[in-house]
Amino acid sequence: MDIQKKVVFEPGYLLEKIDDEITVYHPTLATSLYLNETGALIWELCDGERSISEVIDILVENYPENSPQIADDVRALIRRLLEKNIAVLR
Amino acid sequence: MEKILALCARNSGHELMYEQLKTALSLYPSDEHSWTRLIHKAEQHGVASLLYRHLRHIDFPVPVSGRRMLQSLYLRNRRSNKCRNNAVLEIVSACGREGIDVMLVKGIALCNSVYDEVALRPMRDVDLLIRKADIFRAEEILIDLGYSSVTDHAVPDDYYHLTPLEKIIDGLPVGIELHHNLLPFHPQYPLWPFEKSFQTSRQIMVDGTPVHTLSLEDTLYYAYLHGFQAPLTYEPYRLMHVADIVSLIEKYSKQLDWPGIRKESATLLTSIACFHFLTPLPSAVRRKADFDFSRKPWGVGRPFTGWPLRKIRDTDWRNMFDLLVETLLPPQWWLQLYYGCQQGADYWKARCLYHPRTIWRWIKVYSAACFKNRKPPATG
């Protein structure tokens, strides 16, 4: 995965909290994805402007105690988003 | 499965209903596959969000994948209907500026007036009832607002609504049907133009904005005709329509003009009584409407599945006898619901006279169509 690329979400996907779970869903498609708190934060940071490496840098800066894990977590989530056609890399 | 869904076909639950729901759930398999089937069935019936609501109320431990499916369906309904609400408010306001009165009808009116949340009542499109004299001006207004005709869904000029218009709003295709008559033109339905209901219309709030819709009694009568007295070839039975009526009479049992309803359509009350065997009506409502619940009919929850709903050409010859039985001997519950007949002599009249007569009429319709070598009417 090229971490210099930006994550761009397909139009229409929304993130909402329901029953203490964070869900990414589309109003007309059956695709949905469940995120934990970290996933939700990564979702927010991937605004189409920041590259993946910038997202990782922000998280490492704010959560230095988790820094060894952060890059893997970000990559894993983005891989899931790509697999489900919720996002593309540009 | 059917019992669980039928019990959930309502906006609000009550003690007896939740007791019965817990019992039905305790008998239902707890594996993920069974729950997936249940949820797909709920979605087909348009009651997935209601199932989710009632399961959440009793804090039932739904398997993870099932719970997530329900959450997702609920969120999708909520988002879609909020989007439709915004679209409707824009249209009503634009029509109002041109002096065109608009009444919200069907799903959009029910989800905003009968249910506690818009997510609980799915709909395919938005239906608006407009004076025939205004309808083409209203269509122009919608086109100015960015709506366009759905080309593969053209309808004839004399149809009861114009060709649906559509606009993509926030990624969602929002379809609008402009009606000058509420129901399809069919001998089984009364004529129902805008003027029939506007004088008695009531105001409901859509996201804090007042809009017009049918009176409570008209809404009830419409829901009954559309859901349960439709021509046999129309859209098959769905629990969503049960939920519309049950929720309406529970929410507005004190405001509804019960003597007036009885006078206008006694068969409507008899039909409503049939829903009690699917999802129990609270005693207060039963007293108000003075329903007759003396004996449970057989075949509760089993709709008509015979010809002409099921086509002969789609039926294997080995199943022809079953089709014949289903056509001529439908379940008692459905017969009472469809013909609005009570037990006893009324029921036997429906069984031996009204229903065979209905089938005979359909035979004549199809024969005439075959004779003229054209498609039969009424495929609504």
Tab-separated table of C-alpha atoms in Angstrom:
chain	number	residue	atom	x	y	z
A	1	MET	CA	0.000	0.000	0.000
A	2	ASP	CA	1.390	3.381	-1.026
A	3	ILE	CA	1.074	5.480	2.121
A	4	GLN	CA	1.709	8.701	0.217
A	5	LYS	CA	-1.721	8.323	-1.370
A	6	LYS	CA	-4.939	9.804	-0.021
A	7	VAL	CA	-8.026	7.834	0.984
A	8	VAL	CA	-11.109	9.054	-0.848
A	9	PHE	CA	-14.484	7.677	0.235
A	10	GLU	CA	-17.127	6.748	-2.306
A	11	PRO	CA	-20.015	9.241	-2.153
A	12	GLY	CA	-22.878	8.643	0.237
A	13	TYR	CA	-21.125	6.680	2.986
A	14	LEU	CA	-21.915	7.843	6.489
A	15	LEU	CA	-20.603	7.103	9.940
A	16	GLU	CA	-23.030	6.838	12.862
A	17	LYS	CA	-23.021	5.479	16.368
A	18	ILE	CA	-25.793	3.029	17.184
A	19	ASP	CA	-26.131	0.813	20.288
A	20	ASP	CA	-22.588	1.798	21.302
A	21	GLU	CA	-21.239	0.590	17.967
A	22	ILE	CA	-19.803	2.762	15.238
A	23	THR	CA	-21.194	1.908	11.832
A	24	VAL	CA	-20.236	2.983	8.353
A	25	TYR	CA	-23.193	2.510	6.007
A	26	HIS	CA	-24.683	3.694	2.747
A	27	PRO	CA	-28.340	4.726	2.449
A	28	THR	CA	-28.920	2.674	-0.710
A	29	LEU	CA	-26.293	-0.081	-0.600
A	30	ALA	CA	-26.168	-3.096	1.682
A	31	THR	CA	-22.452	-2.533	2.413
A	32	SER	CA	-21.658	-1.630	5.996
A	33	LEU	CA	-18.627	-1.730	8.236
A	34	TYR	CA	-18.196	-1.677	12.009
A	35	LEU	CA	-15.399	0.328	13.554
A	36	ASN	CA	-13.880	0.657	16.995
A	37	GLU	CA	-12.987	4.068	18.478
A	38	THR	CA	-9.589	4.069	16.737
A	39	GLY	CA	-11.226	3.155	13.444
A	40	ALA	CA	-13.676	6.020	13.813
A	41	LEU	CA	-10.799	8.403	14.451
A	42	ILE	CA	-8.951	7.157	11.370
A	43	TRP	CA	-12.171	7.604	9.363
A	44	GLU	CA	-12.432	11.224	10.514
A	45	LEU	CA	-8.783	11.932	9.701
A	46	CYS	CA	-9.064	10.451	6.203
A	47	ASP	CA	-10.737	13.545	4.805
A	48	GLY	CA	-9.539	13.161	1.224
A	49	GLU	CA	-6.893	15.859	1.799
A	50	ARG	CA	-4.443	14.046	4.065
A	51	SER	CA	-2.239	11.233	2.815
A	52	ILE	CA	-2.117	7.940	4.738
A	53	SER	CA	1.326	8.808	6.100
A	54	GLU	CA	0.004	12.149	7.378
A	55	VAL	CA	-2.833	10.345	9.138
A	56	ILE	CA	-0.329	7.979	10.752
A	57	ASP	CA	1.852	10.927	11.838
A	58	ILE	CA	-1.072	12.708	13.509
A	59	LEU	CA	-2.062	9.576	15.412
A	60	VAL	CA	1.523	8.846	16.501
A	61	GLU	CA	1.905	12.420	17.711
A	62	ASN	CA	-1.296	12.228	19.769
A	63	TYR	CA	-0.964	8.637	21.004
A	64	PRO	CA	2.797	8.071	21.356
A	65	GLU	CA	2.227	5.136	23.744
A	66	ASN	CA	0.530	3.212	20.877
A	67	SER	CA	2.903	4.297	18.134
A	68	PRO	CA	4.264	0.804	17.256
A	69	GLN	CA	0.728	-0.412	16.499
A	70	ILE	CA	-0.735	2.659	14.790
A	71	ALA	CA	0.663	2.203	11.279
A	72	ASP	CA	-0.573	-1.399	11.166
A	73	ASP	CA	-4.009	-0.415	12.439
A	74	VAL	CA	-4.359	2.318	9.824
A	75	ARG	CA	-3.235	0.031	7.003
A	76	ALA	CA	-5.560	-2.752	8.161
A	77	LEU	CA	-8.584	-0.462	8.260
A	78	ILE	CA	-7.831	1.064	4.871
A	79	ARG	CA	-7.440	-2.414	3.407
A	80	ARG	CA	-10.936	-3.284	4.693
A	81	LEU	CA	-12.356	-0.068	3.225
A	82	LEU	CA	-10.798	-0.868	-0.151
A	83	GLU	CA	-11.995	-4.490	-0.061
A	84	LYS	CA	-15.566	-3.363	0.568
A	85	ASN	CA	-15.338	-0.671	-2.154
A	86	ILE	CA	-16.100	2.001	0.407
A	87	ALA	CA	-12.965	3.978	-0.484
A	88	VAL	CA	-10.284	4.298	-3.145
A	89	LEU	CA	-6.667	5.519	-3.028
A	90	ARG	CA	-5.706	8.539	-5.076
B	1	MET	CA	-40.723	-16.837	12.031
B	2	GLU	CA	-44.096	-15.476	10.858
B	3	LYS	CA	-45.310	-15.176	14.451
B	4	ILE	CA	-42.303	-13.077	15.495
B	5	LEU	CA	-42.707	-10.721	12.552
B	6	ALA	CA	-46.464	-10.430	12.943
B	7	LEU	CA	-46.125	-9.535	16.615
B	8	CYS	CA	-43.640	-6.806	15.720
B	9	ALA	CA	-45.947	-5.259	13.104
B	10	ARG	CA	-46.720	-2.206	15.205
B	11	ASN	CA	-45.151	1.053	16.322
B	12	SER	CA	-45.564	0.542	20.077
B	13	GLY	CA	-45.574	-2.643	22.061
B	14	HIS	CA	-47.446	-3.473	25.258
B	15	GLU	CA	-47.135	-6.029	28.010
B	16	LEU	CA	-49.121	-8.847	26.409
B	17	MET	CA	-47.463	-8.339	23.027
B	18	TYR	CA	-43.968	-8.439	24.546
B	19	GLU	CA	-44.858	-11.569	26.533
B	20	GLN	CA	-45.957	-13.284	23.332
B	21	LEU	CA	-42.866	-12.015	21.508
B	22	LYS	CA	-40.552	-13.447	24.167
B	23	THR	CA	-42.300	-16.804	23.915
B	24	ALA	CA	-42.070	-16.825	20.118
B	25	LEU	CA	-38.380	-15.889	20.271
B	26	SER	CA	-37.642	-18.613	22.807
B	27	LEU	CA	-38.906	-21.151	20.251
B	28	TYR	CA	-36.895	-19.692	17.380
B	29	PRO	CA	-33.430	-21.126	16.527
B	30	SER	CA	-30.613	-18.930	17.798
B	31	ASP	CA	-28.095	-19.649	15.014
B	32	GLU	CA	-26.938	-16.865	12.721
B	33	HIS	CA	-28.354	-18.473	9.568
B	34	SER	CA	-31.880	-18.568	11.018
B	35	TRP	CA	-31.581	-14.951	12.071
B	36	THR	CA	-30.410	-13.916	8.629
B	37	ARG	CA	-33.508	-15.604	7.177
B	38	LEU	CA	-35.741	-13.879	9.706
B	39	ILE	CA	-34.283	-10.469	8.913
B	40	HIS	CA	-34.553	-10.969	5.157
B	41	LYS	CA	-38.191	-11.914	5.642
B	42	ALA	CA	-38.691	-8.859	7.853
B	43	GLU	CA	-37.203	-6.664	5.144
B	44	GLN	CA	-39.501	-8.190	2.503
B	45	HIS	CA	-42.453	-7.350	4.728
B	46	GLY	CA	-41.128	-3.840	5.423
B	47	VAL	CA	-40.914	-4.429	9.179
B	48	ALA	CA	-37.149	-4.834	9.749
B	49	SER	CA	-36.879	-1.538	11.647
B	50	LEU	CA	-39.896	-2.448	13.776
B	51	LEU	CA	-38.336	-5.843	14.542
B	52	TYR	CA	-35.150	-4.058	15.581
B	53	ARG	CA	-37.096	-1.618	17.756
B	54	HIS	CA	-39.024	-4.313	19.623
B	55	LEU	CA	-36.017	-6.614	20.067
B	56	ARG	CA	-34.100	-3.695	21.509
B	57	HIS	CA	-36.995	-2.909	23.846
B	58	ILE	CA	-36.864	-6.380	25.405
B	59	ASP	CA	-33.067	-6.395	25.240
B	60	PHE	CA	-33.060	-9.667	23.295
B	61	PRO	CA	-29.592	-11.140	22.610
B	62	VAL	CA	-29.622	-11.207	18.799
B	63	PRO	CA	-26.547	-12.896	17.223
B	64	VAL	CA	-23.936	-10.303	16.259
B	65	SER	CA	-24.360	-10.566	12.481
B	66	GLY	CA	-28.138	-10.319	12.801
B	67	ARG	CA	-27.948	-7.346	15.114
B	68	ARG	CA	-25.660	-5.579	12.685
B	69	MET	CA	-27.946	-6.289	9.752
B	70	LEU	CA	-30.845	-4.796	11.683
B	71	GLN	CA	-28.828	-1.761	12.712
B	72	SER	CA	-27.770	-1.198	9.157
B	73	LEU	CA	-31.337	-1.480	7.815
B	74	TYR	CA	-32.585	0.869	10.507
B	75	LEU	CA	-29.925	3.479	9.720
B	76	ARG	CA	-30.571	3.217	5.986
B	77	ASN	CA	-34.308	3.707	6.488
B	78	ARG	CA	-33.721	6.656	8.772
B	79	ARG	CA	-31.301	8.340	6.422
B	80	SER	CA	-33.461	7.731	3.339
B	81	ASN	CA	-36.633	8.980	4.984
B	82	LYS	CA	-34.957	12.080	6.405
B	83	CYS	CA	-33.759	12.832	2.912
B	84	ARG	CA	-37.296	12.347	1.558
B	85	ASN	CA	-38.650	14.652	4.261
B	86	ASN	CA	-36.281	17.403	3.144
B	87	ALA	CA	-37.323	16.869	-0.459
B	88	VAL	CA	-41.013	17.029	0.433
B	89	LEU	CA	-40.661	20.235	2.414
B	90	GLU	CA	-38.899	21.861	-0.525
B	91	ILE	CA	-41.667	20.747	-2.918
B	92	VAL	CA	-44.561	21.745	-0.642
B	93	SER	CA	-43.008	25.157	-0.109
B	94	ALA	CA	-42.394	25.702	-3.844
B	95	CYS	CA	-45.952	24.589	-4.709
B	96	GLY	CA	-47.350	26.789	-1.927
B	97	ARG	CA	-45.669	29.829	-3.467
B	98	GLU	CA	-47.573	29.067	-6.687
B	99	GLY	CA	-50.871	28.576	-4.825
B	100	ILE	CA	-50.914	24.808	-5.309
B	101	ASP	CA	-52.225	22.757	-2.376
B	102	VAL	CA	-50.436	19.495	-1.731
B	103	MET	CA	-51.444	16.591	0.497
B	104	LEU	CA	-48.871	14.060	1.668
B	105	VAL	CA	-50.263	10.558	1.329
B	106	LYS	CA	-49.230	6.926	1.800
B	107	GLY	CA	-45.777	6.113	3.231
B	108	ILE	CA	-44.475	9.658	3.664
B	109	ALA	CA	-47.603	10.683	5.623
B	110	LEU	CA	-47.719	7.506	7.682
B	111	CYS	CA	-44.066	7.555	8.667
B	112	ASN	CA	-44.369	11.145	9.892
B	113	SER	CA	-47.694	10.843	11.679
B	114	VAL	CA	-48.211	7.284	12.862
B	115	TYR	CA	-44.725	6.140	13.806
B	116	ASP	CA	-42.489	7.548	16.546
B	117	GLU	CA	-39.479	7.706	14.226
B	118	VAL	CA	-39.211	8.067	10.466
B	119	ALA	CA	-36.892	5.048	10.358
B	120	LEU	CA	-39.712	2.694	11.290
B	121	ARG	CA	-41.698	2.889	8.044
B	122	PRO	CA	-39.848	2.190	4.779
B	123	MET	CA	-41.144	3.545	1.478
B	124	ARG	CA	-40.178	3.270	-2.155
B	125	ASP	CA	-41.061	6.811	-3.144
B	126	VAL	CA	-42.951	9.895	-2.047
B	127	ASP	CA	-46.625	10.190	-2.961
B	128	LEU	CA	-48.303	13.580	-3.186
B	129	LEU	CA	-51.982	14.176	-3.910
B	130	ILE	CA	-52.759	17.296	-5.960
B	131	ARG	CA	-55.819	18.743	-7.698
B	132	LYS	CA	-56.008	17.460	-11.260
B	133	ALA	CA	-56.142	21.053	-12.496
B	134	ASP	CA	-52.808	21.809	-10.790
B	135	ILE	CA	-50.913	18.637	-11.491
B	136	PHE	CA	-48.993	19.681	-14.627
B	137	ARG	CA	-48.004	22.990	-13.011
B	138	ALA	CA	-46.764	21.006	-10.031
B	139	GLU	CA	-44.788	18.778	-12.387
B	140	GLU	CA	-43.144	21.857	-13.902
B	141	ILE	CA	-42.218	23.070	-10.427
B	142	LEU	CA	-40.542	19.760	-9.688
B	143	ILE	CA	-38.641	19.917	-12.963
B	144	ASP	CA	-37.476	23.435	-12.000
B	145	LEU	CA	-36.312	21.971	-8.686
B	146	GLY	CA	-34.085	19.530	-10.563
B	147	TYR	CA	-36.327	16.463	-10.803
B	148	SER	CA	-36.491	14.551	-14.023
B	149	SER	CA	-38.616	11.830	-15.486
B	150	VAL	CA	-37.623	8.223	-14.871
B	151	THR	CA	-37.625	7.244	-18.493
B	152	ASP	CA	-38.066	3.491	-18.137
B	153	HIS	CA	-41.139	3.986	-15.947
B	154	ALA	CA	-43.443	5.932	-18.258
B	155	VAL	CA	-47.141	5.690	-17.433
B	156	PRO	CA	-50.183	6.276	-19.692
B	157	ASP	CA	-51.781	9.731	-19.786
B	158	ASP	CA	-54.978	8.523	-18.099
B	159	TYR	CA	-53.137	6.882	-15.203
B	160	TYR	CA	-53.900	7.936	-11.614
B	161	HIS	CA	-50.475	9.533	-11.182
B	162	LEU	CA	-47.971	11.117	-13.516
B	163	THR	CA	-44.740	9.473	-14.582
B	164	PRO	CA	-42.532	9.412	-11.458
B	165	LEU	CA	-39.920	12.130	-11.177
B	166	GLU	CA	-36.586	11.607	-9.542
B	167	LYS	CA	-33.663	13.573	-8.171
B	168	ILE	CA	-30.469	12.357	-6.549
B	169	ILE	CA	-30.195	13.974	-3.133
B	170	ASP	CA	-27.108	13.209	-1.002
B	171	GLY	CA	-26.464	10.104	-3.090
B	172	LEU	CA	-30.034	8.841	-2.712
B	173	PRO	CA	-32.474	8.694	-5.622
B	174	VAL	CA	-35.650	10.363	-4.317
B	175	GLY	CA	-38.705	9.446	-6.386
B	176	ILE	CA	-41.850	11.558	-6.386
B	177	GLU	CA	-45.249	10.456	-7.656
B	178	LEU	CA	-47.758	13.243	-8.273
B	179	HIS	CA	-51.254	11.788	-7.906
B	180	HIS	CA	-54.521	13.326	-8.997
B	181	ASN	CA	-56.327	10.252	-7.668
B	182	LEU	CA	-55.232	8.404	-4.564
B	183	LEU	CA	-55.931	4.870	-5.764
B	184	PRO	CA	-55.580	3.186	-9.155
B	185	PHE	CA	-58.624	3.383	-11.412
B	186	HIS	CA	-60.108	-0.045	-10.823
B	187	PRO	CA	-63.742	-1.106	-10.361
B	188	GLN	CA	-62.840	-2.414	-6.910
B	189	TYR	CA	-61.686	1.013	-5.706
B	190	PRO	CA	-63.682	4.207	-5.187
B	191	LEU	CA	-62.657	7.337	-7.053
B	192	TRP	CA	-60.517	9.388	-4.692
B	193	PRO	CA	-59.504	12.748	-6.130
B	194	PHE	CA	-57.895	15.542	-4.105
B	195	GLU	CA	-61.247	17.268	-3.485
B	196	LYS	CA	-62.670	14.226	-1.707
B	197	SER	CA	-60.308	14.682	1.222
B	198	PHE	CA	-58.938	18.220	1.289
B	199	GLN	CA	-61.818	19.756	3.248
B	200	THR	CA	-61.372	17.244	6.061
B	201	SER	CA	-57.577	17.078	5.812
B	202	ARG	CA	-55.453	17.514	8.916
B	203	GLN	CA	-52.062	18.992	9.531
B	204	ILE	CA	-49.075	16.932	10.566
B	205	MET	CA	-45.553	18.080	11.306
B	206	VAL	CA	-42.670	17.088	9.068
B	207	ASP	CA	-39.448	18.085	10.817
B	208	GLY	CA	-41.295	20.926	12.536
B	209	THR	CA	-43.113	22.199	9.447
B	210	PRO	CA	-46.914	21.781	9.150
B	211	VAL	CA	-48.155	19.982	6.034
B	212	HIS	CA	-51.523	18.581	4.958
B	213	THR	CA	-52.493	14.956	4.904
B	214	LEU	CA	-55.701	12.910	4.905
B	215	SER	CA	-57.953	12.911	7.978
B	216	LEU	CA	-57.408	10.028	10.387
B	217	GLU	CA	-60.495	8.218	9.136
B	218	ASP	CA	-59.499	8.674	5.485
B	219	THR	CA	-55.970	7.480	6.297
B	220	LEU	CA	-57.376	4.385	7.958
B	221	TYR	CA	-59.748	3.690	5.087
B	222	TYR	CA	-57.006	4.236	2.509
B	223	ALA	CA	-54.581	1.924	4.365
B	224	TYR	CA	-57.275	-0.742	4.498
B	225	LEU	CA	-58.171	-0.487	0.797
B	226	HIS	CA	-54.564	-0.369	-0.341
B	227	GLY	CA	-53.233	-3.071	1.950
B	228	PHE	CA	-56.107	-5.516	2.253
B	229	GLN	CA	-58.807	-4.902	-0.314
B	230	ALA	CA	-56.638	-4.552	-3.364
B	231	PRO	CA	-57.468	-6.495	-6.521
B	232	LEU	CA	-56.084	-10.016	-6.235
B	233	THR	CA	-53.319	-9.399	-8.788
B	234	TYR	CA	-51.857	-6.411	-6.920
B	235	GLU	CA	-48.878	-6.321	-4.586
B	236	PRO	CA	-49.024	-9.300	-2.213
B	237	TYR	CA	-49.767	-9.016	1.481
B	238	ARG	CA	-47.100	-7.309	3.606
B	239	LEU	CA	-46.939	-6.902	7.362
B	240	MET	CA	-45.945	-3.265	6.892
B	241	HIS	CA	-49.584	-2.569	6.009
B	242	VAL	CA	-50.730	-4.345	9.162
B	243	ALA	CA	-48.326	-2.176	11.131
B	244	ASP	CA	-49.746	0.980	9.507
B	245	ILE	CA	-53.281	0.185	10.614
B	246	VAL	CA	-52.473	-1.237	14.046
B	247	SER	CA	-50.189	1.705	14.847
B	248	LEU	CA	-52.751	4.230	13.614
B	249	ILE	CA	-55.658	2.876	15.630
B	250	GLU	CA	-53.523	2.504	18.747
B	251	LYS	CA	-52.074	5.983	18.543
B	252	TYR	CA	-55.322	7.726	17.662
B	253	SER	CA	-57.925	5.451	19.248
B	254	LYS	CA	-59.392	8.386	21.222
B	255	GLN	CA	-59.524	10.794	18.272
B	256	LEU	CA	-60.885	8.374	15.657
B	257	ASP	CA	-64.592	8.706	14.898
B	258	TRP	CA	-65.450	5.060	15.544
B	259	PRO	CA	-69.245	5.397	15.088
B	260	GLY	CA	-68.581	7.205	11.804
B	261	ILE	CA	-66.199	4.478	10.650
B	262	ARG	CA	-68.746	1.811	11.562
B	263	LYS	CA	-71.407	3.679	9.594
B	264	GLU	CA	-69.207	4.219	6.543
B	265	SER	CA	-67.565	0.809	6.447
B	266	ALA	CA	-68.493	-1.891	8.931
B	267	THR	CA	-66.318	-4.318	6.979
B	268	LEU	CA	-63.282	-2.217	7.864
B	269	LEU	CA	-63.831	-2.889	11.566
B	270	THR	CA	-64.264	-6.594	10.981
B	271	SER	CA	-61.042	-6.631	9.012
B	272	ILE	CA	-59.188	-4.744	11.739
B	273	ALA	CA	-60.321	-7.388	14.207
B	274	CYS	CA	-58.372	-9.932	12.123
B	275	PHE	CA	-55.125	-8.151	13.014
B	276	HIS	CA	-55.696	-8.909	16.681
B	277	PHE	CA	-54.824	-12.526	15.953
B	278	LEU	CA	-51.470	-11.412	14.499
B	279	THR	CA	-50.489	-8.846	17.120
B	280	PRO	CA	-52.810	-8.356	20.085
B	281	LEU	CA	-54.694	-5.082	20.239
B	282	PRO	CA	-54.779	-3.554	23.729
B	283	SER	CA	-58.091	-3.851	25.572
B	284	ALA	CA	-58.702	-0.078	25.455
B	285	VAL	CA	-58.630	-0.153	21.663
B	286	ARG	CA	-60.789	-3.267	21.526
B	287	ARG	CA	-63.412	-1.583	23.709
B	288	LYS	CA	-63.360	1.621	21.638
B	289	ALA	CA	-63.871	-0.133	18.360
B	290	ASP	CA	-66.193	-2.801	19.732
B	291	PHE	CA	-64.520	-5.529	17.725
B	292	ASP	CA	-65.736	-9.088	17.690
B	293	PHE	CA	-62.986	-11.478	18.788
B	294	SER	CA	-65.224	-14.395	19.669
B	295	ARG	CA	-63.404	-17.152	17.777
B	296	LYS	CA	-59.986	-17.382	16.238
B	297	PRO	CA	-60.251	-18.100	12.497
B	298	TRP	CA	-58.056	-20.797	10.958
B	299	GLY	CA	-55.050	-19.872	8.856
B	300	VAL	CA	-54.109	-16.714	10.799
B	301	GLY	CA	-51.415	-14.775	8.925
B	302	ARG	CA	-51.789	-16.841	5.747
B	303	PRO	CA	-52.745	-14.596	2.836
B	304	PHE	CA	-54.320	-15.529	-0.482
B	305	THR	CA	-51.839	-17.385	-2.682
B	306	GLY	CA	-54.092	-18.690	-5.460
B	307	TRP	CA	-54.784	-17.618	-9.027
B	308	PRO	CA	-54.686	-14.871	-10.377
B	309	LEU	CA	-51.995	-13.709	-7.925
B	310	ARG	CA	-49.980	-16.803	-8.811
B	311	LYS	CA	-49.841	-17.299	-12.533
B	312	ILE	CA	-50.848	-20.611	-14.106
B	313	ARG	CA	-47.885	-20.429	-16.492
B	314	ASP	CA	-45.519	-20.236	-13.491
B	315	THR	CA	-47.034	-23.298	-11.861
B	316	ASP	CA	-45.757	-26.798	-12.444
B	317	TRP	CA	-48.573	-29.131	-13.593
B	318	ARG	CA	-47.963	-31.324	-10.516
B	319	ASN	CA	-48.915	-28.340	-8.336
B	320	MET	CA	-52.054	-27.458	-10.276
B	321	PHE	CA	-54.326	-29.125	-7.744
B	322	ASP	CA	-52.730	-27.087	-4.927
B	323	LEU	CA	-53.200	-23.928	-6.951
B	324	LEU	CA	-56.853	-24.789	-7.453
B	325	VAL	CA	-57.337	-25.360	-3.718
B	326	GLU	CA	-55.524	-22.129	-2.865
B	327	THR	CA	-57.670	-20.260	-5.389
B	328	LEU	CA	-61.039	-21.594	-4.305
B	329	LEU	CA	-60.482	-22.352	-0.625
B	330	PRO	CA	-58.360	-19.567	0.861
B	331	PRO	CA	-57.754	-19.533	4.642
B	332	GLN	CA	-60.624	-18.344	6.829
B	333	TRP	CA	-58.507	-15.542	8.321
B	334	TRP	CA	-57.777	-14.051	4.902
B	335	LEU	CA	-61.376	-14.464	3.806
B	336	GLN	CA	-62.587	-12.515	6.846
B	337	LEU	CA	-59.930	-9.879	6.280
B	338	TYR	CA	-60.532	-9.435	2.549
B	339	TYR	CA	-64.314	-9.520	2.571
B	340	GLY	CA	-64.679	-7.933	6.011
B	341	CYS	CA	-67.029	-10.671	7.116
B	342	GLN	CA	-67.818	-11.824	10.623
B	343	GLN	CA	-68.122	-15.413	11.770
B	344	GLY	CA	-71.265	-17.411	11.035
B	345	ALA	CA	-73.587	-16.668	8.130
B	346	ASP	CA	-71.477	-13.749	6.885
B	347	TYR	CA	-68.422	-15.962	6.697
B	348	TRP	CA	-70.239	-18.654	4.752
B	349	LYS	CA	-71.560	-16.028	2.364
B	350	ALA	CA	-67.990	-14.903	1.719
B	351	ARG	CA	-66.786	-18.480	1.343
B	352	CYS	CA	-69.570	-19.728	-0.924
B	353	LEU	CA	-70.687	-16.585	-2.720
B	354	TYR	CA	-68.379	-13.532	-2.608
B	355	HIS	CA	-65.083	-15.296	-3.164
B	356	PRO	CA	-66.254	-17.595	-5.991
B	357	ARG	CA	-67.839	-14.495	-7.559
B	358	THR	CA	-64.508	-12.632	-7.324
B	359	ILE	CA	-62.687	-15.523	-8.993
B	360	TRP	CA	-65.379	-15.723	-11.641
B	361	ARG	CA	-64.898	-12.003	-12.403
B	362	TRP	CA	-61.182	-12.564	-12.828
B	363	ILE	CA	-61.856	-15.479	-15.168
B	364	LYS	CA	-64.042	-13.149	-17.234
B	365	VAL	CA	-61.369	-10.424	-17.232
B	366	TYR	CA	-58.671	-12.832	-18.377
B	367	SER	CA	-60.938	-14.517	-20.894
B	368	ALA	CA	-61.889	-11.166	-22.389
B	369	ALA	CA	-58.216	-10.179	-22.517
B	370	CYS	CA	-57.295	-13.455	-24.229
B	371	PHE	CA	-60.167	-13.037	-26.624
B	372	LYS	CA	-59.022	-9.570	-27.555
B	373	ASN	CA	-55.427	-10.835	-27.572
B	374	ARG	CA	-54.163	-8.183	-25.197
B	375	LYS	CA	-52.821	-8.081	-21.679
B	376	PRO	CA	-55.400	-8.108	-18.866
B	377	PRO	CA	-55.845	-4.866	-16.940
B	378	ALA	CA	-54.982	-4.194	-13.324
B	379	THR	CA	-51.438	-5.239	-12.761
B	380	GLY	CA	-50.855	-2.459	-10.216
